[in-house]
Amino acid sequence: LCAAADIQKDLGEMVKKDKVVVFMKGTPAQPMCGFSNAVVQILRMHGVDDYAAYNVLEDQDLRQGVKVFSNWPTIPQVYFNGEFLGGCDILLQMHQNGDLVEELKKLGIKS
Amino acid sequence: MVVSAEHIKDKLTKELGATHVDVEDTSSNRCAASFKVLVVSPQFEGKQLLQRHRMVNTCLAEELKEIHAFEQKTLTPEQWEKQKSQ
């Protein structure tokens, strides 16, 4: 129980430490799931290269903890400025309707 | 619990007042139960994408524990009509 509380606190800090934070299966260089790969590709298309990516496959506590933290049942998960943005479907739709460019602008990232 | 496309469709129709639901069972492409859904509901009106997806996730919270991969698209009836005519 103590470990679970710790990871929630850690996650609060992890999502705020970098402007763009992704929890995914695998790494940006080697995604281990199509959905995680889609997120990596979308970010790349918008010229977002500098972001924090955490591999949930390497840490089961992190994998379960992040689902509780965001109240979101699936991986990948994307955070902008410490705020939960969504999973793969949401990022894809924001990419398609232009909202992603606007959100990145708010972060000072020009895509 | 074994989750079926029919079960997902029934639940979304009942609990989210969906006027149209497409459920595609994509399990054959993956290693475990996987689904792709399109949900059209007037309850999505005035709600952000994230809120809409949260509504679907909440509705299917029990089922999602058994599901390996889940894709969703959420539209209002108006958006759905527009998309159909394109």
PDB file of C-alpha atoms in Angstrom, chain A residues 35-88:
ATOM      1  CA  PHE A  35      -0.754   2.219 -30.401  1.00  0.00           C
ATOM      2  CA  SER A  36       2.422   3.407 -28.697  1.00  0.00           C
ATOM      3  CA  ASN A  37       4.100   3.532 -32.100  1.00  0.00           C
ATOM      4  CA  ALA A  38       1.257   5.713 -33.432  1.00  0.00           C
ATOM      5  CA  VAL A  39       1.834   8.260 -30.657  1.00  0.00           C
ATOM      6  CA  VAL A  40       5.587   8.328 -31.359  1.00  0.00           C
ATOM      7  CA  GLN A  41       4.956   8.840 -35.090  1.00  0.00           C
ATOM      8  CA  ILE A  42       2.417  11.638 -34.536  1.00  0.00           C
ATOM      9  CA  LEU A  43       4.801  13.503 -32.209  1.00  0.00           C
ATOM     10  CA  ARG A  44       7.610  13.043 -34.719  1.00  0.00           C
ATOM     11  CA  MET A  45       5.423  14.449 -37.514  1.00  0.00           C
ATOM     12  CA  HIS A  46       4.960  17.588 -35.429  1.00  0.00           C
ATOM     13  CA  GLY A  47       8.667  17.911 -34.784  1.00  0.00           C
ATOM     14  CA  VAL A  48       8.366  16.999 -31.106  1.00  0.00           C
ATOM     15  CA  ASP A  49      11.629  15.168 -30.465  1.00  0.00           C
ATOM     16  CA  ASP A  50      12.385  16.344 -26.992  1.00  0.00           C
ATOM     17  CA  TYR A  51       9.973  14.588 -24.644  1.00  0.00           C
ATOM     18  CA  ALA A  52      10.064  12.243 -21.684  1.00  0.00           C
ATOM     19  CA  ALA A  53       9.034   8.688 -22.524  1.00  0.00           C
ATOM     20  CA  TYR A  54       8.562   6.074 -19.812  1.00  0.00           C
ATOM     21  CA  ASN A  55       8.439   2.405 -20.715  1.00  0.00           C
ATOM     22  CA  VAL A  56       5.684   0.739 -18.673  1.00  0.00           C
ATOM     23  CA  LEU A  57       6.795  -2.728 -19.770  1.00  0.00           C
ATOM     24  CA  GLU A  58       9.881  -2.363 -17.607  1.00  0.00           C
ATOM     25  CA  ASP A  59       7.950  -1.487 -14.470  1.00  0.00           C
ATOM     26  CA  GLN A  60       4.692  -3.202 -13.482  1.00  0.00           C
ATOM     27  CA  ASP A  61       4.092  -0.740 -10.612  1.00  0.00           C
ATOM     28  CA  LEU A  62       4.360   2.125 -13.056  1.00  0.00           C
ATOM     29  CA  ARG A  63       2.083   0.347 -15.535  1.00  0.00           C
ATOM     30  CA  GLN A  64      -0.704  -0.061 -12.960  1.00  0.00           C
ATOM     31  CA  GLY A  65       0.050   3.199 -11.156  1.00  0.00           C
ATOM     32  CA  VAL A  66      -0.306   5.442 -14.173  1.00  0.00           C
ATOM     33  CA  LYS A  67      -3.759   3.990 -14.924  1.00  0.00           C
ATOM     34  CA  VAL A  68      -4.908   4.929 -11.433  1.00  0.00           C
ATOM     35  CA  PHE A  69      -3.165   8.305 -11.575  1.00  0.00           C
ATOM     36  CA  SER A  70      -4.909   9.415 -14.768  1.00  0.00           C
ATOM     37  CA  ASN A  71      -8.074   7.364 -14.281  1.00  0.00           C
ATOM     38  CA  TRP A  72      -7.468   6.048 -17.780  1.00  0.00           C
ATOM     39  CA  PRO A  73      -7.480   2.297 -18.467  1.00  0.00           C
ATOM     40  CA  THR A  74      -5.050   1.974 -21.366  1.00  0.00           C
ATOM     41  CA  ILE A  75      -1.487   2.691 -22.516  1.00  0.00           C
ATOM     42  CA  PRO A  76      -0.163   4.884 -24.188  1.00  0.00           C
ATOM     43  CA  GLN A  77      -0.925   8.039 -22.214  1.00  0.00           C
ATOM     44  CA  VAL A  78       0.166  11.533 -23.196  1.00  0.00           C
ATOM     45  CA  TYR A  79       0.632  14.523 -20.875  1.00  0.00           C
ATOM     46  CA  PHE A  80       1.170  18.155 -21.900  1.00  0.00           C
ATOM     47  CA  ASN A  81       2.328  20.588 -19.175  1.00  0.00           C
ATOM     48  CA  GLY A  82       1.385  18.136 -16.438  1.00  0.00           C
ATOM     49  CA  GLU A  83      -2.149  17.726 -17.778  1.00  0.00           C
ATOM     50  CA  PHE A  84      -3.503  14.442 -19.109  1.00  0.00           C
ATOM     51  CA  LEU A  85      -4.246  14.886 -22.808  1.00  0.00           C
ATOM     52  CA  GLY A  86      -5.442  11.408 -23.733  1.00  0.00           C
ATOM     53  CA  GLY A  87      -4.506   8.138 -25.335  1.00  0.00           C
ATOM     54  CA  CYS A  88      -3.730   7.195 -28.910  1.00  0.00           C
TER      55      CYS A  88
END
